[in-house]
């Protein structure tokens, strides 16, 4: 078992280059996590879901999607895991249970509020001896502690949509340095099928949800390939139907809890999901799963 030195529950890792878009993304997640629970479920898994096993709740659909990606990754016994954009800690908690022999799981995020909540929930689950949380921009992951111990598995699920292109490229370069040979990167996000022809169904200039920088799948795959990774699996996942179903379930929860006025971030997500649903139906957008292996 890999032994790594203890560190603070939430440590700060910061490089010399500032990300001017960071404050916009932080703003999206300033609301109380209990508000988000009403919208996306108590585990706060957050990013999409699949329903092939008959799952009906957001919780079940979210876990099923994560498990499908883990199955595609073929990762068996990781010694160190990295969750980029770990949110409220839902994926980390699931991974800690999924890989009980893994001695080190690291989570990075730029929202201090999300990290503080994640620290509390993971401590309550008695996982504090295995998990380390870092207030760290994705562009600075090469600076994370213990560079001599490579990551066997790194995930970026739902976070890539927030990244400006310099942050995306710096993240890929950091993964190239920190993922061990044979290690795996798992990405999940909504991507645009043809940016040259895309026109938003909602014709305005509002930057909703801190997702201003639209990306195609190639933006991620090329960045990974340029930094020592070989693509193992790229597919639409969840299906368009499942993605729309997940969007509508979240919208249903928002309608139930806030029939009139709702928190700004949730209102932005509500409108964005309507926009994305229309775009998916037009064939302009899909959710994608990307699995890449380090050479």
Tab-separated table of C-alpha atoms in Angstrom:
chain	number	residue	atom	x	y	z
A	1	UNK	CA	0.000	0.000	0.000
A	2	UNK	CA	1.271	3.464	-0.907
A	3	UNK	CA	1.985	5.595	2.154
A	4	UNK	CA	1.710	9.348	1.703
A	5	UNK	CA	2.253	12.113	4.261
A	6	UNK	CA	-0.716	13.714	5.957
A	7	UNK	CA	-1.816	17.188	4.902
A	8	UNK	CA	-4.493	19.672	5.893
A	9	UNK	CA	-8.120	18.689	5.122
A	10	UNK	CA	-8.331	21.529	2.591
A	11	UNK	CA	-4.986	22.869	1.341
A	12	UNK	CA	-4.395	25.655	-1.164
A	13	UNK	CA	-2.448	24.918	-4.349
A	14	UNK	CA	-1.950	27.911	-6.605
A	15	UNK	CA	0.284	28.601	-9.567
A	16	UNK	CA	1.598	31.914	-10.903
A	17	UNK	CA	-0.938	32.285	-13.731
A	18	UNK	CA	-4.312	33.735	-12.820
A	19	UNK	CA	-7.532	32.480	-14.398
A	20	UNK	CA	-9.731	35.558	-14.956
A	21	UNK	CA	-12.815	33.377	-15.454
A	22	UNK	CA	-12.455	31.663	-12.088
A	23	UNK	CA	-14.633	34.151	-10.176
A	24	UNK	CA	-17.532	33.575	-12.585
A	25	UNK	CA	-17.444	29.824	-11.987
A	26	UNK	CA	-17.149	30.269	-8.218
A	27	UNK	CA	-20.257	32.418	-8.291
A	28	UNK	CA	-22.310	29.541	-9.694
A	29	UNK	CA	-21.866	27.468	-6.512
A	30	UNK	CA	-22.234	30.021	-3.714
A	31	UNK	CA	-25.671	28.750	-2.650
A	32	UNK	CA	-26.135	26.467	0.334
A	33	UNK	CA	-25.546	22.802	-0.656
A	34	UNK	CA	-28.900	21.929	0.891
A	35	UNK	CA	-30.528	24.102	-1.763
A	36	UNK	CA	-28.790	22.057	-4.462
A	37	UNK	CA	-29.863	18.809	-2.795
A	38	UNK	CA	-33.478	19.723	-3.472
A	39	UNK	CA	-32.664	20.036	-7.149
A	40	UNK	CA	-30.193	17.219	-7.884
A	41	UNK	CA	-30.573	14.774	-4.990
A	42	UNK	CA	-29.054	14.211	-1.539
A	43	UNK	CA	-25.766	12.704	-2.771
A	44	UNK	CA	-25.057	15.749	-4.960
A	45	UNK	CA	-23.554	13.570	-7.702
A	46	UNK	CA	-24.433	16.408	-10.035
A	47	UNK	CA	-23.461	15.317	-13.536
A	48	UNK	CA	-26.109	13.552	-15.648
A	49	UNK	CA	-27.364	9.969	-15.395
A	50	UNK	CA	-28.260	6.816	-17.307
A	51	UNK	CA	-31.385	4.724	-16.960
A	52	UNK	CA	-30.598	1.394	-18.621
A	53	UNK	CA	-31.081	-0.529	-15.367
A	54	UNK	CA	-34.506	0.978	-14.860
A	55	UNK	CA	-33.203	3.633	-12.482
A	56	UNK	CA	-35.821	6.262	-11.834
A	57	UNK	CA	-34.263	8.672	-9.322
A	58	UNK	CA	-31.492	11.151	-9.978
A	59	UNK	CA	-29.410	9.339	-7.360
A	60	UNK	CA	-29.728	5.960	-9.060
A	61	UNK	CA	-29.209	7.388	-12.529
A	62	UNK	CA	-26.104	9.301	-11.441
A	63	UNK	CA	-24.502	6.263	-9.818
A	64	UNK	CA	-25.330	4.091	-12.830
A	65	UNK	CA	-23.633	6.541	-15.204
A	66	UNK	CA	-20.532	6.752	-13.034
A	67	UNK	CA	-20.361	2.955	-12.837
A	68	UNK	CA	-20.709	2.660	-16.612
A	69	UNK	CA	-17.722	4.926	-17.093
A	70	UNK	CA	-15.683	3.023	-14.518
A	71	UNK	CA	-16.491	-0.205	-16.354
A	72	UNK	CA	-15.345	1.343	-19.641
A	73	UNK	CA	-12.125	2.501	-17.974
A	74	UNK	CA	-11.256	-1.063	-16.855
A	75	UNK	CA	-9.520	0.351	-13.769
A	76	UNK	CA	-9.252	-2.385	-11.130
A	77	UNK	CA	-7.069	-1.548	-8.138
A	78	UNK	CA	-6.016	2.110	-8.185
A	79	UNK	CA	-3.535	3.345	-5.598
A	80	UNK	CA	-4.238	7.030	-6.165
A	81	UNK	CA	-7.286	8.782	-7.647
A	82	UNK	CA	-7.849	12.409	-8.673
A	83	UNK	CA	-11.266	14.063	-9.052
A	84	UNK	CA	-10.953	17.370	-10.946
A	85	UNK	CA	-13.822	19.662	-10.047
A	86	UNK	CA	-14.926	17.434	-7.176
A	87	UNK	CA	-17.899	19.607	-6.244
A	88	UNK	CA	-19.546	18.596	-2.984
A	89	UNK	CA	-17.659	15.301	-2.754
A	90	UNK	CA	-20.332	12.922	-4.032
A	91	UNK	CA	-18.132	11.200	-6.612
A	92	UNK	CA	-15.211	10.949	-4.177
A	93	UNK	CA	-17.423	9.306	-1.575
A	94	UNK	CA	-18.689	6.826	-4.168
A	95	UNK	CA	-15.166	6.058	-5.384
A	96	UNK	CA	-13.923	5.522	-1.831
A	97	UNK	CA	-16.562	2.821	-1.415
A	98	UNK	CA	-16.025	1.437	-4.891
A	99	UNK	CA	-12.262	1.044	-4.320
A	100	UNK	CA	-11.946	0.332	-0.596
A	101	UNK	CA	-8.272	-0.652	-0.876
A	102	UNK	CA	-7.270	2.640	-2.515
A	103	UNK	CA	-5.255	4.535	0.128
A	104	UNK	CA	-5.354	7.989	-1.468
A	105	UNK	CA	-8.119	9.925	-3.188
A	106	UNK	CA	-7.544	13.602	-4.026
A	107	UNK	CA	-10.188	16.162	-4.914
A	108	UNK	CA	-9.545	19.595	-6.408
A	109	UNK	CA	-12.012	22.424	-6.796
A	110	UNK	CA	-12.094	26.223	-6.930
A	111	UNK	CA	-15.205	26.656	-4.757
A	112	UNK	CA	-14.211	26.932	-1.104
A	113	UNK	CA	-17.836	26.481	-0.057
A	114	UNK	CA	-18.140	23.212	-1.949
A	115	UNK	CA	-14.852	21.972	-0.501
A	116	UNK	CA	-15.857	22.789	3.061
A	117	UNK	CA	-19.080	20.838	2.616
A	118	UNK	CA	-17.170	17.966	1.012
A	119	UNK	CA	-14.725	17.892	3.912
A	120	UNK	CA	-17.581	17.629	6.417
A	121	UNK	CA	-19.409	14.842	4.591
A	122	UNK	CA	-16.243	12.836	4.014
A	123	UNK	CA	-15.216	13.189	7.652
A	124	UNK	CA	-18.663	11.964	8.708
A	125	UNK	CA	-18.157	8.950	6.451
A	126	UNK	CA	-14.839	8.254	8.239
A	127	UNK	CA	-12.897	8.785	5.020
A	128	UNK	CA	-10.692	11.639	6.197
A	129	UNK	CA	-7.629	9.378	6.444
A	130	UNK	CA	-7.826	8.485	2.738
A	131	UNK	CA	-9.030	11.703	1.121
A	132	UNK	CA	-7.258	14.998	0.521
A	133	UNK	CA	-9.034	18.117	-0.701
A	134	UNK	CA	-7.330	21.031	-2.444
A	135	UNK	CA	-8.493	24.521	-3.305
A	136	UNK	CA	-6.841	24.328	-6.694
A	137	UNK	CA	-7.622	25.416	-10.228
A	138	UNK	CA	-7.509	22.590	-12.785
A	139	UNK	CA	-4.685	24.415	-14.548
A	140	UNK	CA	-2.465	23.904	-11.484
A	141	UNK	CA	-2.874	20.169	-10.872
A	142	UNK	CA	0.768	19.546	-11.801
A	143	UNK	CA	1.574	21.366	-8.528
A	144	UNK	CA	-0.349	18.951	-6.295
A	145	UNK	CA	1.707	17.348	-3.505
A	146	UNK	CA	3.583	14.053	-3.790
A	147	UNK	CA	4.523	14.117	-7.486
A	148	UNK	CA	6.499	10.900	-7.071
A	149	UNK	CA	3.260	8.927	-6.699
A	150	UNK	CA	1.353	8.973	-9.989
A	151	UNK	CA	-2.413	8.857	-10.395
A	152	UNK	CA	-3.915	5.598	-11.609
A	153	UNK	CA	-7.283	7.227	-12.296
A	154	UNK	CA	-8.213	10.865	-12.914
A	155	UNK	CA	-11.746	12.067	-13.542
A	156	UNK	CA	-13.157	15.327	-14.897
A	157	UNK	CA	-16.917	14.853	-14.937
A	158	UNK	CA	-18.995	17.969	-15.545
A	159	UNK	CA	-16.113	20.354	-14.896
A	160	UNK	CA	-14.609	20.735	-18.379
A	161	UNK	CA	-17.573	22.852	-19.520
A	162	UNK	CA	-16.439	25.545	-17.076
A	163	UNK	CA	-12.858	25.770	-18.361
A	164	UNK	CA	-11.501	28.487	-20.622
A	165	UNK	CA	-9.286	26.923	-23.279
A	166	UNK	CA	-5.993	27.835	-21.545
A	167	UNK	CA	-7.245	26.048	-18.412
A	168	UNK	CA	-8.280	22.986	-20.443
A	169	UNK	CA	-4.876	22.782	-22.104
A	170	UNK	CA	-3.017	23.312	-18.833
A	171	UNK	CA	-5.120	20.595	-17.181
A	172	UNK	CA	-4.249	18.151	-19.961
A	173	UNK	CA	-0.564	19.034	-19.597
A	174	UNK	CA	-0.804	18.533	-15.835
A	175	UNK	CA	-2.420	15.140	-16.320
A	176	UNK	CA	0.384	14.241	-18.712
A	177	UNK	CA	2.853	14.896	-15.898
A	178	UNK	CA	0.938	13.373	-13.007
A	179	UNK	CA	-0.909	10.314	-14.377
A	180	UNK	CA	1.350	7.269	-14.317
A	181	UNK	CA	2.107	5.212	-17.414
A	182	UNK	CA	-0.925	3.011	-18.026
A	183	UNK	CA	-3.127	5.275	-15.903
A	184	UNK	CA	-6.573	6.349	-17.056
A	185	UNK	CA	-8.410	9.642	-17.538
A	186	UNK	CA	-12.222	9.708	-17.554
A	187	UNK	CA	-14.085	12.746	-18.914
A	188	UNK	CA	-17.826	13.319	-19.050
A	189	UNK	CA	-19.499	16.465	-20.328
A	190	UNK	CA	-21.886	17.977	-22.819
A	191	UNK	CA	-20.165	18.919	-26.073
A	192	UNK	CA	-21.190	20.658	-29.286
A	193	UNK	CA	-21.270	18.544	-32.425
A	194	UNK	CA	-20.467	21.371	-34.875
A	195	UNK	CA	-19.468	24.697	-33.400
A	196	UNK	CA	-19.149	26.270	-36.842
A	197	UNK	CA	-22.908	25.979	-37.389
A	198	UNK	CA	-24.227	26.036	-33.826
A	199	UNK	CA	-26.829	28.647	-32.957
A	200	UNK	CA	-28.268	28.736	-29.463
A	201	UNK	CA	-32.018	28.030	-29.375
A	202	UNK	CA	-32.202	30.855	-26.807
A	203	UNK	CA	-30.844	33.859	-28.669
A	204	UNK	CA	-29.257	36.039	-26.039
A	205	UNK	CA	-25.775	36.849	-24.762
A	206	UNK	CA	-26.164	35.679	-21.162
A	207	UNK	CA	-23.278	33.571	-19.789
A	208	UNK	CA	-25.301	31.072	-17.805
A	209	UNK	CA	-23.752	28.606	-15.345
A	210	UNK	CA	-20.171	29.682	-15.985
A	211	UNK	CA	-20.052	27.713	-19.247
A	212	UNK	CA	-19.119	30.494	-21.667
A	213	UNK	CA	-16.436	28.561	-23.531
A	214	UNK	CA	-18.228	26.096	-25.791
A	215	UNK	CA	-16.269	22.996	-26.713
A	216	UNK	CA	-16.380	20.134	-29.155
A	217	UNK	CA	-15.137	16.657	-28.227
A	218	UNK	CA	-11.980	17.233	-30.273
A	219	UNK	CA	-10.895	20.052	-27.975
A	220	UNK	CA	-10.540	17.542	-25.155
A	221	UNK	CA	-9.297	14.553	-27.131
A	222	UNK	CA	-6.614	16.560	-28.958
A	223	UNK	CA	-5.405	18.120	-25.703
A	224	UNK	CA	-5.068	14.669	-24.135
A	225	UNK	CA	-3.353	13.151	-27.178
A	226	UNK	CA	-0.853	16.009	-27.256
A	227	UNK	CA	0.102	15.199	-23.665
A	228	UNK	CA	0.839	11.499	-23.920
A	229	UNK	CA	-2.596	9.862	-23.860
A	230	UNK	CA	-4.147	7.333	-26.223
A	231	UNK	CA	-7.916	7.375	-26.664
A	232	UNK	CA	-9.544	4.139	-25.524
A	233	UNK	CA	-13.243	4.924	-25.848
A	234	UNK	CA	-15.215	7.946	-27.053
A	235	UNK	CA	-18.984	7.665	-27.286
A	236	UNK	CA	-22.268	9.446	-26.727
A	237	UNK	CA	-23.086	8.603	-23.109
A	238	UNK	CA	-25.585	9.120	-21.621
A	239	UNK	CA	-27.796	8.730	-24.661
A	240	UNK	CA	-29.596	11.827	-25.887
A	241	UNK	CA	-32.812	10.433	-24.432
A	242	UNK	CA	-31.249	9.839	-21.004
A	243	UNK	CA	-29.612	13.254	-20.963
A	244	UNK	CA	-32.934	14.951	-21.685
A	245	UNK	CA	-34.619	12.797	-19.054
A	246	UNK	CA	-32.014	13.858	-16.456
A	247	UNK	CA	-32.424	17.538	-17.395
A	248	UNK	CA	-36.188	17.295	-17.033
A	249	UNK	CA	-36.012	15.525	-13.677
A	250	UNK	CA	-33.880	18.350	-12.305
A	251	UNK	CA	-36.274	20.911	-13.757
A	252	UNK	CA	-39.195	19.072	-12.177
A	253	UNK	CA	-37.509	19.272	-8.768
A	254	UNK	CA	-36.824	22.978	-9.226
A	255	UNK	CA	-40.445	23.597	-10.205
A	256	UNK	CA	-41.678	21.701	-7.145
A	257	UNK	CA	-39.470	23.509	-4.633
A	258	UNK	CA	-39.503	26.966	-6.225
A	259	UNK	CA	-42.770	27.448	-8.117
A	260	UNK	CA	-42.155	31.198	-8.293
A	261	UNK	CA	-38.824	32.756	-7.395
A	262	UNK	CA	-35.756	30.516	-7.304
A	263	UNK	CA	-32.031	30.951	-6.544
A	264	UNK	CA	-30.167	32.542	-9.442
A	265	UNK	CA	-27.847	29.606	-10.111
A	266	UNK	CA	-30.721	27.137	-10.238
A	267	UNK	CA	-32.674	29.474	-12.482
A	268	UNK	CA	-29.663	29.589	-14.809
A	269	UNK	CA	-29.467	25.812	-14.839
A	270	UNK	CA	-33.191	25.531	-15.467
A	271	UNK	CA	-32.994	27.779	-18.530
A	272	UNK	CA	-29.773	26.126	-19.719
A	273	UNK	CA	-31.372	22.681	-19.534
A	274	UNK	CA	-34.271	23.902	-21.676
A	275	UNK	CA	-31.750	25.294	-24.141
A	276	UNK	CA	-29.690	22.083	-24.174
A	277	UNK	CA	-32.785	19.929	-24.573
A	278	UNK	CA	-33.731	21.856	-27.710
A	279	UNK	CA	-30.146	21.657	-28.984
A	280	UNK	CA	-30.001	17.884	-28.425
A	281	UNK	CA	-33.290	17.444	-30.278
A	282	UNK	CA	-31.775	19.409	-33.169
A	283	UNK	CA	-28.674	17.168	-33.201
A	284	UNK	CA	-26.410	20.051	-32.227
A	285	UNK	CA	-25.334	18.825	-28.782
A	286	UNK	CA	-24.752	15.516	-26.999
A	287	UNK	CA	-23.286	14.224	-23.778
A	288	UNK	CA	-20.023	12.333	-24.317
A	289	UNK	CA	-17.860	9.920	-22.364
A	290	UNK	CA	-14.111	10.007	-23.077
A	291	UNK	CA	-11.677	7.372	-21.763
A	292	UNK	CA	-7.947	7.842	-22.388
A	293	UNK	CA	-4.897	5.854	-21.298
A	294	UNK	CA	-1.435	7.263	-20.566
A	295	UNK	CA	1.292	5.873	-22.805
